[in-house]
XYZ file of C-alpha atoms in Angstrom:
350
model
C 1.894 18.712 13.705
C 2.098 21.173 10.623
C 5.872 20.673 10.467
C 5.863 16.953 10.516
C 5.717 16.556 6.773
C 8.530 19.080 6.047
C 10.879 17.488 8.791
C 9.974 14.084 7.515
C 11.125 14.971 3.718
C 14.252 16.495 5.135
C 15.237 13.117 6.911
C 14.913 11.361 3.396
C 17.899 13.180 2.327
C 20.078 12.564 5.318
C 19.205 8.752 4.928
C 19.972 8.660 1.303
C 23.367 10.362 1.734
C 24.165 7.900 4.359
C 23.278 4.772 2.148
C 25.311 6.339 -0.758
C 28.202 6.441 1.513
C 27.645 2.888 3.259
C 31.140 1.629 4.117
C 30.007 -1.903 3.387
C 30.281 -1.314 -0.333
C 33.119 0.043 -2.252
C 31.153 2.597 -4.445
C 31.959 4.020 -7.857
C 30.605 7.045 -9.450
C 28.286 4.930 -11.802
C 26.820 2.842 -8.932
C 26.259 5.611 -6.656
C 24.486 7.813 -9.462
C 22.379 4.647 -10.264
C 21.422 4.001 -6.798
C 20.611 7.773 -6.219
C 18.432 7.806 -9.332
C 16.594 4.763 -8.284
C 15.851 5.931 -4.874
C 14.562 9.387 -5.870
C 12.334 7.674 -8.577
C 10.848 5.150 -6.467
C 10.809 6.258 -2.598
C 9.578 9.848 -2.101
C 7.301 10.289 -5.030
C 4.082 8.713 -3.390
C 1.634 10.392 -0.980
C 3.933 8.986 1.893
C 0.696 7.866 3.691
C 2.264 4.908 5.579
C 5.372 6.889 6.771
C 3.284 9.904 7.984
C 0.637 7.769 9.404
C 3.612 6.340 11.590
C 4.701 9.812 12.495
C 1.200 10.762 13.597
C 0.556 7.663 15.366
C 3.811 8.041 17.497
C 3.276 11.789 18.284
C -0.268 10.972 19.516
C 1.077 8.307 21.697
C 3.456 10.923 23.119
C 0.631 13.285 23.820
C 1.230 15.222 26.942
C 5.045 14.354 26.818
C 7.775 16.334 25.222
C 9.100 15.064 21.976
C 12.613 15.567 21.559
C 14.489 16.642 18.221
C 16.267 13.285 18.600
C 12.943 11.459 18.782
C 11.533 13.264 15.733
C 14.417 12.383 13.672
C 14.518 8.592 14.723
C 10.606 8.546 14.197
C 11.317 10.129 10.727
C 14.005 7.456 9.843
C 11.728 4.704 10.755
C 8.949 6.030 8.965
C 11.026 6.116 5.896
C 11.877 2.467 6.500
C 7.983 1.873 6.058
C 8.274 3.922 2.868
C 11.267 1.950 1.610
C 9.535 -1.140 2.253
C 6.317 0.210 0.173
C 8.908 1.163 -2.663
C 10.427 -2.415 -2.737
C 6.943 -4.015 -2.942
C 5.670 -1.575 -5.732
C 8.971 -2.092 -7.759
C 8.558 -6.090 -8.072
C 4.698 -5.850 -8.057
C 4.847 -3.396 -11.208
C 7.060 -6.265 -12.917
C 4.898 -9.157 -11.916
C 1.541 -7.254 -13.106
C 3.286 -6.003 -16.236
C 1.996 -2.494 -15.287
C 2.621 0.643 -17.227
C 2.385 3.572 -14.799
C 2.880 4.265 -11.095
C 2.506 7.571 -9.394
C 1.874 9.244 -12.739
C 5.286 8.103 -14.272
C 6.274 5.063 -16.071
C 7.012 2.015 -13.658
C 10.699 1.886 -12.855
C 11.343 -1.404 -14.834
C 9.830 0.433 -18.094
C 12.410 3.407 -17.588
C 14.878 3.197 -20.524
C 18.089 1.130 -19.553
C 16.496 -0.266 -16.435
C 14.615 -3.303 -17.394
C 15.127 -6.350 -15.277
C 17.748 -4.600 -13.436
C 14.647 -3.423 -11.353
C 14.614 -6.823 -9.725
C 18.023 -6.306 -8.033
C 16.985 -2.832 -7.355
C 14.093 -4.044 -5.339
C 16.467 -6.221 -3.381
C 18.677 -3.249 -2.695
C 15.526 -1.329 -1.563
C 14.793 -4.115 1.050
C 18.426 -4.108 2.234
C 18.554 -0.619 2.870
C 15.732 -1.025 5.519
C 18.177 -3.193 7.406
C 20.986 -0.594 6.902
C 18.942 2.035 8.202
C 17.691 0.215 11.273
C 21.269 -1.000 12.146
C 22.727 2.510 12.115
C 20.145 4.309 14.021
C 18.206 1.571 16.000
C 20.768 -1.123 17.171
C 21.233 0.290 20.632
C 17.490 0.598 21.208
C 15.646 -2.002 23.426
C 12.930 -2.460 20.704
C 15.631 -3.268 17.961
C 15.309 -6.751 17.658
C 11.382 -6.415 17.823
C 11.451 -4.009 14.930
C 13.436 -6.510 12.900
C 10.853 -9.324 13.722
C 8.046 -6.899 13.007
C 9.515 -6.085 9.530
C 10.422 -9.765 8.655
C 6.906 -10.819 9.651
C 5.174 -8.099 7.693
C 7.298 -8.806 4.549
C 6.460 -12.551 4.966
C 2.526 -11.860 5.220
C 2.631 -9.387 2.400
C 4.637 -11.741 0.155
C 2.228 -14.495 0.998
C -0.747 -12.407 0.145
C 0.928 -11.526 -3.203
C 1.171 -15.206 -3.889
C -2.484 -15.960 -3.062
C -3.334 -13.023 -5.635
C -0.923 -14.419 -8.222
C -1.813 -18.120 -8.038
C -5.621 -17.346 -8.853
C -4.407 -15.759 -11.928
C -2.187 -18.261 -13.560
C -1.961 -17.972 -17.241
C -4.141 -20.809 -18.865
C -5.920 -21.564 -15.663
C -8.337 -18.650 -15.277
C -11.430 -19.669 -13.382
C -13.753 -17.087 -12.079
C -15.436 -19.670 -9.916
C -12.442 -19.246 -7.674
C -13.381 -15.626 -6.544
C -15.558 -14.897 -3.735
C -15.782 -12.301 -1.074
C -13.738 -14.351 1.279
C -10.995 -14.771 -1.143
C -11.092 -11.184 -1.674
C -10.680 -10.257 1.848
C -7.901 -12.805 2.607
C -5.803 -11.438 -0.289
C -6.292 -7.890 0.996
C -5.524 -8.880 4.473
C -2.137 -10.274 3.844
C -1.263 -8.221 0.657
C -2.203 -4.833 1.866
C -3.420 -4.611 5.622
C -0.229 -5.609 7.530
C 2.232 -3.385 5.887
C -0.014 -0.521 4.830
C -2.037 0.015 8.083
C -0.701 -2.349 10.881
C 2.946 -1.759 10.357
C 2.809 1.855 11.089
C 0.830 1.458 14.092
C 2.920 -1.444 15.423
C 6.249 0.534 14.800
C 4.781 3.624 16.847
C 3.681 1.252 19.613
C 7.252 -0.288 19.817
C 9.059 2.940 19.713
C 6.683 4.112 22.607
C 7.911 1.436 24.794
C 4.681 -0.922 24.347
C 4.494 -4.585 23.948
C 2.680 -5.580 20.834
C 1.230 -8.562 22.576
C -0.856 -6.292 24.560
C -2.429 -4.756 21.423
C -3.504 -7.820 19.346
C -6.929 -6.381 18.895
C -5.675 -3.537 17.140
C -4.884 -5.661 14.073
C -8.719 -6.546 13.339
C -9.943 -2.818 12.993
C -6.804 -1.961 10.978
C -7.567 -4.917 8.480
C -11.137 -3.663 8.245
C -9.823 -0.012 7.251
C -7.533 -1.710 4.751
C -10.360 -3.564 3.184
C -12.463 -0.330 2.726
C -9.227 1.594 1.188
C -8.823 -1.469 -1.322
C -12.234 -1.426 -2.228
C -11.831 2.321 -3.187
C -8.774 1.375 -5.041
C -10.418 -1.307 -6.979
C -13.216 1.336 -7.938
C -10.750 3.748 -9.074
C -8.751 1.176 -11.006
C -11.851 0.697 -13.309
C -13.480 4.145 -13.183
C -10.641 6.542 -12.388
C -8.922 8.930 -14.613
C -5.201 7.979 -14.925
C -4.201 11.809 -15.188
C -5.969 12.116 -11.619
C -5.292 8.691 -10.003
C -1.568 8.716 -11.353
C -2.168 4.930 -12.540
C -3.676 3.188 -15.494
C -5.860 0.396 -14.017
C -5.376 -2.859 -15.377
C -7.212 -5.149 -12.989
C -9.740 -6.345 -15.662
C -6.843 -7.410 -18.142
C -4.800 -8.867 -15.391
C -7.748 -11.118 -14.292
C -7.493 -9.751 -10.593
C -9.928 -10.700 -7.912
C -11.143 -7.171 -7.425
C -14.045 -6.149 -5.488
C -16.061 -4.912 -8.665
C -15.643 -8.631 -10.167
C -16.824 -10.312 -7.031
C -19.946 -8.024 -6.663
C -20.599 -8.490 -10.274
C -20.448 -12.318 -10.023
C -22.957 -11.901 -7.119
C -25.435 -9.901 -8.949
C -25.303 -10.972 -12.587
C -27.711 -13.583 -14.382
C -26.275 -16.424 -16.426
C -26.240 -14.525 -19.527
C -24.195 -11.568 -17.964
C -21.944 -14.044 -16.176
C -21.249 -15.646 -19.607
C -20.075 -12.041 -20.744
C -17.515 -11.964 -17.779
C -16.281 -15.396 -18.463
C -15.897 -14.509 -22.107
C -14.057 -11.127 -21.492
C -12.649 -10.764 -18.174
C -8.777 -11.242 -18.096
C -8.152 -10.643 -21.657
C -5.955 -7.518 -22.767
C -7.888 -6.532 -25.857
C -9.418 -3.210 -25.316
C -12.611 -4.256 -26.687
C -13.276 -7.174 -23.998
C -12.249 -4.744 -21.314
C -14.918 -2.239 -22.660
C -17.501 -5.155 -22.537
C -16.778 -5.669 -18.846
C -16.819 -2.120 -17.965
C -20.309 -1.855 -19.859
C -21.577 -4.842 -17.737
C -20.425 -3.255 -14.449
C -22.346 -0.154 -15.483
C -25.539 -2.275 -16.469
C -25.299 -3.773 -12.923
C -24.966 -0.234 -11.573
C -21.816 -1.371 -9.614
C -21.037 2.462 -9.151
C -24.407 2.764 -7.193
C -23.546 -0.573 -5.395
C -20.261 0.788 -4.394
C -21.539 4.277 -3.265
C -24.036 2.311 -0.845
C -21.111 0.069 0.487
C -19.013 3.267 0.968
C -21.744 5.062 3.024
C -22.343 2.086 5.378
C -18.632 0.979 5.604
C -17.460 4.585 6.571
C -20.330 4.873 9.204
C -19.300 1.630 10.903
C -15.580 2.516 10.730
C -15.967 5.638 12.248
C -18.201 4.325 15.147
C -15.928 1.544 15.792
C -12.486 3.582 15.545
C -13.867 6.300 17.717
C -14.959 4.053 20.395
C -11.917 1.796 20.248
C -9.904 1.747 23.373
C -6.548 2.353 21.659
C -5.714 6.079 21.419
C -3.395 5.115 18.373
C -6.337 3.758 16.417
C -8.411 6.672 16.956
C -5.543 8.948 15.775
C -4.844 6.634 12.867
C -8.494 6.880 11.812
C -8.680 10.619 12.142
C -5.427 11.055 10.214
C -6.768 9.233 7.180
C -10.482 10.729 7.182
C -9.233 13.645 5.087
C -7.702 11.122 2.598
C -11.114 9.525 2.436
C -12.860 12.634 1.745
C -10.521 13.691 -1.053
C -11.126 10.133 -2.563
C -15.015 10.468 -2.055
C -14.896 13.984 -4.088
C -13.015 12.234 -6.956
C -15.604 9.213 -6.888
C -18.601 11.340 -6.810
C -17.167 13.195 -9.615
C -16.680 9.998 -11.566
C -20.259 8.892 -10.945
C -21.593 12.319 -12.304
C -19.753 11.598 -15.513
């Protein structure tokens, strides 16, 4: 297991070389250089949690059986397809959100000479997934199921993004639209299916399982995603960009974040007026007032209590779940949770 990440990283270079020699396109030096730079900038620089989650899930399903070098290569290739999908979503999401940084560097569309070429780069990233699947999986019995799975998850994620975006239409900002149920729905479709369900579903398919026999797996994975998204929302507001690698913009972007929903539940009429007058405005003075209100409402303490209860509930549910892949996924992300908790605890002390 210690070698999984190093093996995984090596396969990225193999896939990149194959894509840069794809016979379906007549390459020039300029086009090859552009795509290589675009890939290196956007695909492998994250924490690779989705691809590695798939790898660990697949290996756990093979427990007690020999895992061949060919299977490890194929699993790595499929894991990178998930990371390619993540890169595709992030490149376009940053444009729509007018974000500034991602993973500690400028968003791809803000890199000099890139601009709106990033839209087409996003389309290329999505098409690369199909090229990799065709080259390495078209003779597998689960090939069509993989295609269906990626298409369905992409549709669900795009639909979740749509729900998120239409609640923040310029000139139609209305905080009354926001509730915990709306928040859960956005998280479920925008994040849960591609971040948590897709890696597990891919592992099940590659292990010869029928996804229809594992429909209950989705629900607990959605719960895990909501837990992680709440952490993301907290760090977006209170996190240090030098540590998180991203400048939070949820307040400026009028996002339906967990902090906002909780503030709306807790604040009195006077405090609610402060939210209505300042939330969703780009001026730093407005943002400061919203953050001050969050602290006045002790949302840091509310978050700490939510995190304690949710972590206990998820641990109990995951460890008792009949699917060993769910148990394996939960154990593989416990370390990530603890690392985040250390950061959050430090932020609360500050």
